[in-house]
GROMACS .gro file of C-alpha atoms in nm:
model
  248
    1MET     CA    1  -7.250  -2.884  -0.676
    2GLY     CA    2  -7.336  -2.821  -0.313
    3ALA     CA    3  -7.009  -2.977  -0.196
    4ASP     CA    4  -6.818  -2.730  -0.412
    5ARG     CA    5  -6.965  -2.420  -0.250
    6VAL     CA    6  -6.706  -2.185  -0.102
    7GLU     CA    7  -6.781  -1.940   0.178
    8VAL     CA    8  -6.637  -1.607   0.065
    9LEU     CA    9  -6.781  -1.354   0.312
   10ASP     CA   10  -6.852  -1.406   0.680
   11GLY     CA   11  -7.089  -1.160   0.847
   12ILE     CA   12  -6.964  -0.853   0.659
   13ASP     CA   13  -7.122  -0.528   0.778
   14VAL     CA   14  -7.011  -0.231   0.567
   15GLN     CA   15  -7.184   0.106   0.559
   16VAL     CA   16  -7.119   0.405   0.332
   17GLY     CA   17  -7.292   0.731   0.424
   18GLN     CA   18  -7.393   1.007   0.187
   19HIS     CA   19  -7.086   1.173   0.031
   20HIS     CA   20  -6.855   0.946   0.228
   21PHE     CA   21  -6.541   0.786   0.090
   22VAL     CA   22  -6.491   0.436   0.229
   23SER     CA   23  -6.217   0.187   0.142
   24LEU     CA   24  -6.191  -0.190   0.171
   25LEU     CA   25  -5.840  -0.312   0.249
   26GLY     CA   26  -5.758  -0.681   0.261
   27PRO     CA   27  -5.543  -0.964   0.124
   28SER     CA   28  -5.580  -1.086  -0.233
   29GLY     CA   29  -5.863  -1.333  -0.284
   30CYS     CA   30  -6.042  -1.247   0.039
   31GLY     CA   31  -6.370  -1.151  -0.131
   32LYS     CA   32  -6.350  -0.773  -0.177
   33SER     CA   33  -6.456  -0.788  -0.541
   34THR     CA   34  -6.734  -1.031  -0.457
   35LEU     CA   35  -6.869  -0.778  -0.209
   36LEU     CA   36  -6.878  -0.508  -0.477
   37ASN     CA   37  -7.054  -0.748  -0.714
   38ILE     CA   38  -7.320  -0.800  -0.448
   39ILE     CA   39  -7.362  -0.428  -0.378
   40SER     CA   40  -7.390  -0.352  -0.751
   41GLY     CA   41  -7.667  -0.609  -0.788
   42LEU     CA   42  -7.470  -0.844  -1.013
   43PHE     CA   43  -7.479  -1.108  -0.735
   44GLU     CA   44  -7.731  -1.175  -0.461
   45PRO     CA   45  -7.609  -1.265  -0.111
   46SER     CA   46  -7.684  -1.617   0.012
   47ASP     CA   47  -7.750  -1.465   0.354
   48GLY     CA   48  -7.815  -1.114   0.479
   49VAL     CA   49  -7.911  -0.812   0.269
   50ALA     CA   50  -7.741  -0.544   0.059
   51LEU     CA   51  -7.910  -0.205   0.023
   52VAL     CA   52  -7.840   0.105  -0.187
   53ASP     CA   53  -8.035   0.411  -0.074
   54GLY     CA   54  -8.241   0.179   0.144
   55SER     CA   55  -8.349  -0.043  -0.145
   56ALA     CA   56  -8.255  -0.402  -0.227
   57ASP     CA   57  -8.324  -0.324  -0.596
   58ARG     CA   58  -7.962  -0.234  -0.669
   59LEU     CA   59  -7.892  -0.329  -1.029
   60GLY     CA   60  -7.813  -0.022  -1.239
   61THR     CA   61  -7.804   0.217  -0.942
   62CYS     CA   62  -7.424   0.231  -0.900
   63GLY     CA   63  -7.137   0.341  -1.118
   64TYR     CA   64  -6.910   0.035  -1.111
   65MET     CA   65  -6.553   0.016  -1.234
   66GLN     CA   66  -6.421  -0.339  -1.214
   67GLN     CA   67  -6.055  -0.442  -1.220
   68LYS     CA   68  -6.068  -0.499  -1.596
   69ASP     CA   69  -6.135  -0.183  -1.793
   70LEU     CA   70  -6.408  -0.347  -2.009
   71LEU     CA   71  -6.352  -0.097  -2.291
   72MET     CA   72  -6.528  -0.199  -2.613
   73PRO     CA   73  -6.255  -0.273  -2.870
   74TRP     CA   74  -6.465  -0.157  -3.168
   75LYS     CA   75  -6.532   0.189  -3.020
   76CYS     CA   76  -6.282   0.474  -2.995
   77ILE     CA   77  -6.186   0.598  -2.649
   78THR     CA   78  -6.415   0.902  -2.668
   79ASP     CA   79  -6.715   0.683  -2.750
   80ASN     CA   80  -6.623   0.440  -2.472
   81VAL     CA   81  -6.607   0.720  -2.216
   82ALA     CA   82  -6.933   0.872  -2.344
   83LEU     CA   83  -7.117   0.540  -2.335
   84GLY     CA   84  -7.269   0.575  -1.988
   85LEU     CA   85  -7.416   0.915  -2.076
   86ILE     CA   86  -7.555   0.787  -2.406
   87VAL     CA   87  -7.722   0.490  -2.235
   88LYS     CA   88  -7.889   0.736  -1.997
   89GLY     CA   89  -8.027   0.937  -2.287
   90THR     CA   90  -7.776   1.219  -2.336
   91PRO     CA   91  -7.752   1.319  -2.704
   92ARG     CA   92  -7.445   1.162  -2.862
   93ARG     CA   93  -7.285   1.493  -2.963
   94GLU     CA   94  -7.317   1.634  -2.610
   95ALA     CA   95  -7.195   1.310  -2.454
   96ARG     CA   96  -6.888   1.305  -2.678
   97ALA     CA   97  -6.807   1.669  -2.600
   98ARG     CA   98  -6.824   1.601  -2.226
   99ALA     CA   99  -6.615   1.287  -2.270
  100GLU     CA  100  -6.343   1.482  -2.450
  101GLU     CA  101  -6.332   1.737  -2.165
  102VAL     CA  102  -6.285   1.459  -1.910
  103LEU     CA  103  -6.018   1.291  -2.121
  104GLU     CA  104  -5.817   1.613  -2.113
  105ARG     CA  105  -5.833   1.616  -1.731
  106PHE     CA  106  -5.718   1.256  -1.719
  107GLY     CA  107  -5.416   1.327  -1.937
  108LEU     CA  108  -5.572   1.151  -2.236
  109GLY     CA  109  -5.623   1.456  -2.456
  110GLY     CA  110  -5.543   1.371  -2.816
  111PHE     CA  111  -5.613   1.000  -2.764
  112GLY     CA  112  -5.991   1.008  -2.794
  113HIS     CA  113  -5.982   0.886  -3.154
  114ARG     CA  114  -5.766   0.588  -3.062
  115TYR     CA  115  -5.892   0.239  -2.986
  116ALA     CA  116  -5.825   0.042  -2.668
  117SER     CA  117  -5.571  -0.180  -2.844
  118GLU     CA  118  -5.368   0.128  -2.938
  119ILE     CA  119  -5.307   0.268  -2.588
  120SER     CA  120  -5.125   0.142  -2.279
  121GLY     CA  121  -5.283  -0.051  -1.994
  122GLY     CA  122  -5.258   0.248  -1.762
  123MET     CA  123  -5.428   0.473  -2.014
  124ARG     CA  124  -5.707   0.218  -2.054
  125GLN     CA  125  -5.767   0.223  -1.678
  126ARG     CA  126  -5.783   0.601  -1.678
  127ALA     CA  127  -6.035   0.596  -1.962
  128ALA     CA  128  -6.249   0.344  -1.774
  129LEU     CA  129  -6.240   0.559  -1.460
  130ALA     CA  130  -6.339   0.863  -1.665
  131ARG     CA  131  -6.637   0.670  -1.802
  132THR     CA  132  -6.748   0.572  -1.451
  133PHE     CA  133  -6.739   0.929  -1.322
  134LEU     CA  134  -6.893   1.080  -1.631
  135ALA     CA  135  -7.199   0.857  -1.590
  136GLY     CA  136  -7.271   1.071  -1.281
  137ASP     CA  137  -7.402   0.806  -1.045
  138ASP     CA  138  -7.442   0.902  -0.680
  139VAL     CA  139  -7.283   0.573  -0.568
  140LEU     CA  140  -6.946   0.474  -0.716
  141LEU     CA  141  -6.789   0.131  -0.669
  142LEU     CA  142  -6.421   0.138  -0.765
  143ASP     CA  143  -6.229  -0.191  -0.770
  144GLU     CA  144  -5.856  -0.103  -0.761
  145PRO     CA  145  -5.888   0.168  -1.028
  146PHE     CA  146  -5.524   0.278  -0.993
  147GLY     CA  147  -5.366  -0.066  -0.973
  148ALA     CA  148  -5.231  -0.052  -1.330
  149LEU     CA  149  -5.080   0.296  -1.301
  150ASP     CA  150  -4.719   0.391  -1.230
  151SER     CA  151  -4.649   0.538  -0.886
  152LEU     CA  152  -4.630   0.903  -0.995
  153THR     CA  153  -4.949   0.886  -1.202
  154ARG     CA  154  -5.115   0.701  -0.916
  155LEU     CA  155  -5.042   0.985  -0.673
  156GLN     CA  156  -5.168   1.240  -0.925
  157MET     CA  157  -5.485   1.040  -0.984
  158GLN     CA  158  -5.549   1.012  -0.611
  159SER     CA  159  -5.543   1.391  -0.586
  160TRP     CA  160  -5.766   1.423  -0.891
  161LEU     CA  161  -6.011   1.170  -0.750
  162LEU     CA  162  -6.030   1.358  -0.420
  163ASP     CA  163  -6.095   1.687  -0.601
  164ILE     CA  164  -6.371   1.535  -0.816
  165TRP     CA  165  -6.531   1.354  -0.524
  166GLN     CA  166  -6.528   1.659  -0.297
  167ALA     CA  167  -6.694   1.867  -0.570
  168SER     CA  168  -6.965   1.605  -0.619
  169ALA     CA  169  -7.236   1.443  -0.408
  170ALA     CA  170  -7.108   1.093  -0.477
  171SER     CA  171  -7.055   0.822  -0.218
  172VAL     CA  172  -6.754   0.601  -0.297
  173LEU     CA  173  -6.667   0.245  -0.199
  174PHE     CA  174  -6.307   0.184  -0.304
  175ILE     CA  175  -6.099  -0.134  -0.311
  176THR     CA  176  -5.721  -0.113  -0.278
  177HIS     CA  177  -5.423  -0.316  -0.158
  178ASP     CA  178  -5.231   0.005  -0.084
  179VAL     CA  179  -5.249   0.109   0.283
  180ASP     CA  180  -5.131   0.465   0.213
  181GLU     CA  181  -5.387   0.505  -0.064
  182ALA     CA  182  -5.673   0.380   0.153
  183ILE     CA  183  -5.592   0.613   0.443
  184ARG     CA  184  -5.520   0.919   0.229
  185LEU     CA  185  -5.845   0.893   0.034
  186SER     CA  186  -6.093   0.774   0.291
  187ASP     CA  187  -6.325   0.880   0.569
  188ARG     CA  188  -6.331   0.519   0.688
  189VAL     CA  189  -6.127   0.208   0.612
  190TYR     CA  190  -6.252  -0.146   0.668
  191VAL     CA  191  -5.967  -0.396   0.707
  192LEU     CA  192  -6.074  -0.746   0.604
  193SER     CA  193  -5.939  -1.086   0.704
  194LYS     CA  194  -5.848  -1.373   0.476
  195ARG     CA  195  -6.134  -1.567   0.316
  196PRO     CA  196  -6.401  -1.604   0.436
  197ALA     CA  197  -6.365  -1.231   0.486
  198SER     CA  198  -6.484  -1.055   0.796
  199VAL     CA  199  -6.415  -0.702   0.917
  200VAL     CA  200  -6.126  -0.722   1.163
  201LEU     CA  201  -6.068  -0.348   1.201
  202THR     CA  202  -6.261  -0.030   1.126
  203LEU     CA  203  -6.045   0.282   1.102
  204GLU     CA  204  -6.216   0.619   1.122
  205ILE     CA  205  -5.992   0.863   0.934
  206ASP     CA  206  -6.023   1.206   1.096
  207LEU     CA  207  -5.735   1.368   0.909
  208PRO     CA  208  -5.824   1.716   0.781
  209ARG     CA  209  -5.900   1.769   0.414
  210PRO     CA  210  -5.764   1.851   0.163
  211ARG     CA  211  -5.489   1.590   0.198
  212PRO     CA  212  -5.177   1.671  -0.006
  213TYR     CA  213  -4.905   1.415  -0.074
  214GLU     CA  214  -4.724   1.520   0.244
  215THR     CA  215  -5.014   1.392   0.456
  216VAL     CA  216  -4.860   1.043   0.447
  217LEU     CA  217  -4.564   1.172   0.654
  218SER     CA  218  -4.767   1.308   0.945
  219PRO     CA  219  -4.755   1.127   1.283
  220GLU     CA  220  -5.134   1.085   1.277
  221PHE     CA  221  -5.121   0.919   0.936
  222LEU     CA  222  -4.837   0.688   1.036
  223ALA     CA  223  -5.022   0.579   1.351
  224LEU     CA  224  -5.323   0.479   1.140
  225LYS     CA  225  -5.095   0.296   0.897
  226VAL     CA  226  -4.937   0.092   1.176
  227GLN     CA  227  -5.281  -0.015   1.300
  228ALA     CA  228  -5.385  -0.128   0.953
  229ILE     CA  229  -5.064  -0.321   0.889
  230ARG     CA  230  -5.089  -0.502   1.222
  231TYR     CA  231  -5.429  -0.640   1.126
  232LEU     CA  232  -5.337  -0.710   0.765
  233HIS     CA  233  -5.025  -0.901   0.870
  234PRO     CA  234  -5.095  -1.035   1.222
  235ASP     CA  235  -4.797  -1.274   1.207
  236ALA     CA  236  -4.550  -1.006   1.101
  237GLN     CA  237  -4.246  -0.911   1.307
  238ASP     CA  238  -4.109  -0.565   1.367
  239VAL     CA  239  -3.754  -0.459   1.286
  240ASN     CA  240  -3.633  -0.597   1.619
  241GLY     CA  241  -3.764  -0.944   1.539
  242GLU     CA  242  -4.048  -0.916   1.789
  243GLU     CA  243  -4.400  -1.021   1.696
  244MET     CA  244  -4.633  -0.730   1.616
  245THR     CA  245  -4.959  -0.762   1.807
  246SER     CA  246  -5.299  -0.637   1.693
  247ASP     CA  247  -5.429  -0.538   2.035
  248GLY     CA  248  -5.312  -0.176   1.993
   0.00000   0.00000   0.00000
């Protein structure tokens, strides 16, 4: 078994401050999801330490939305979304009422009585994201929550997520493959290398908030995007056929 061990992360140092929005950006298979599993307490690191609010006792302290929606097929969508509240002791009737309010805001009004098998993949992802936020955790781990959505809905959901986050006290660690999405949403972006993943670039995003769709067209935004792409694709060439360097 020992010979089959694979090194996934290499000296990763990621910090998320109170009410900060931080994104992890890196190639597929580099270990981003593994890092979230460690932070959530599902995995323990073989070296180093992971802390939430200064404690290594992490299991159950974070709201965690994985890439799969993990909706229970025998429960209707309203009951799935309300589940986190019910587990925490909220009366079922109150939890369902709050779930139905959130479903309306996610564009799922009228679908609460449906089952997961009866709605589209994008709608399932939105329901799972609603469940994560409704649980009300102060630390949210979101693993590509918008990956299954069409481009228009994705932009709308980014704006919704920013509004909800800014009105809350939550700290968010967000995984995405979309450079624009990472920069638009975040206070900080960590760009990761191929596996074993290490942080090759830390981008501090000082763009003013709120950030409407048009933010992605600003010179400041585009400059940050170029930096990220250079480190994500160090062997890429520009439009003139010249190699793009990552030394700035």
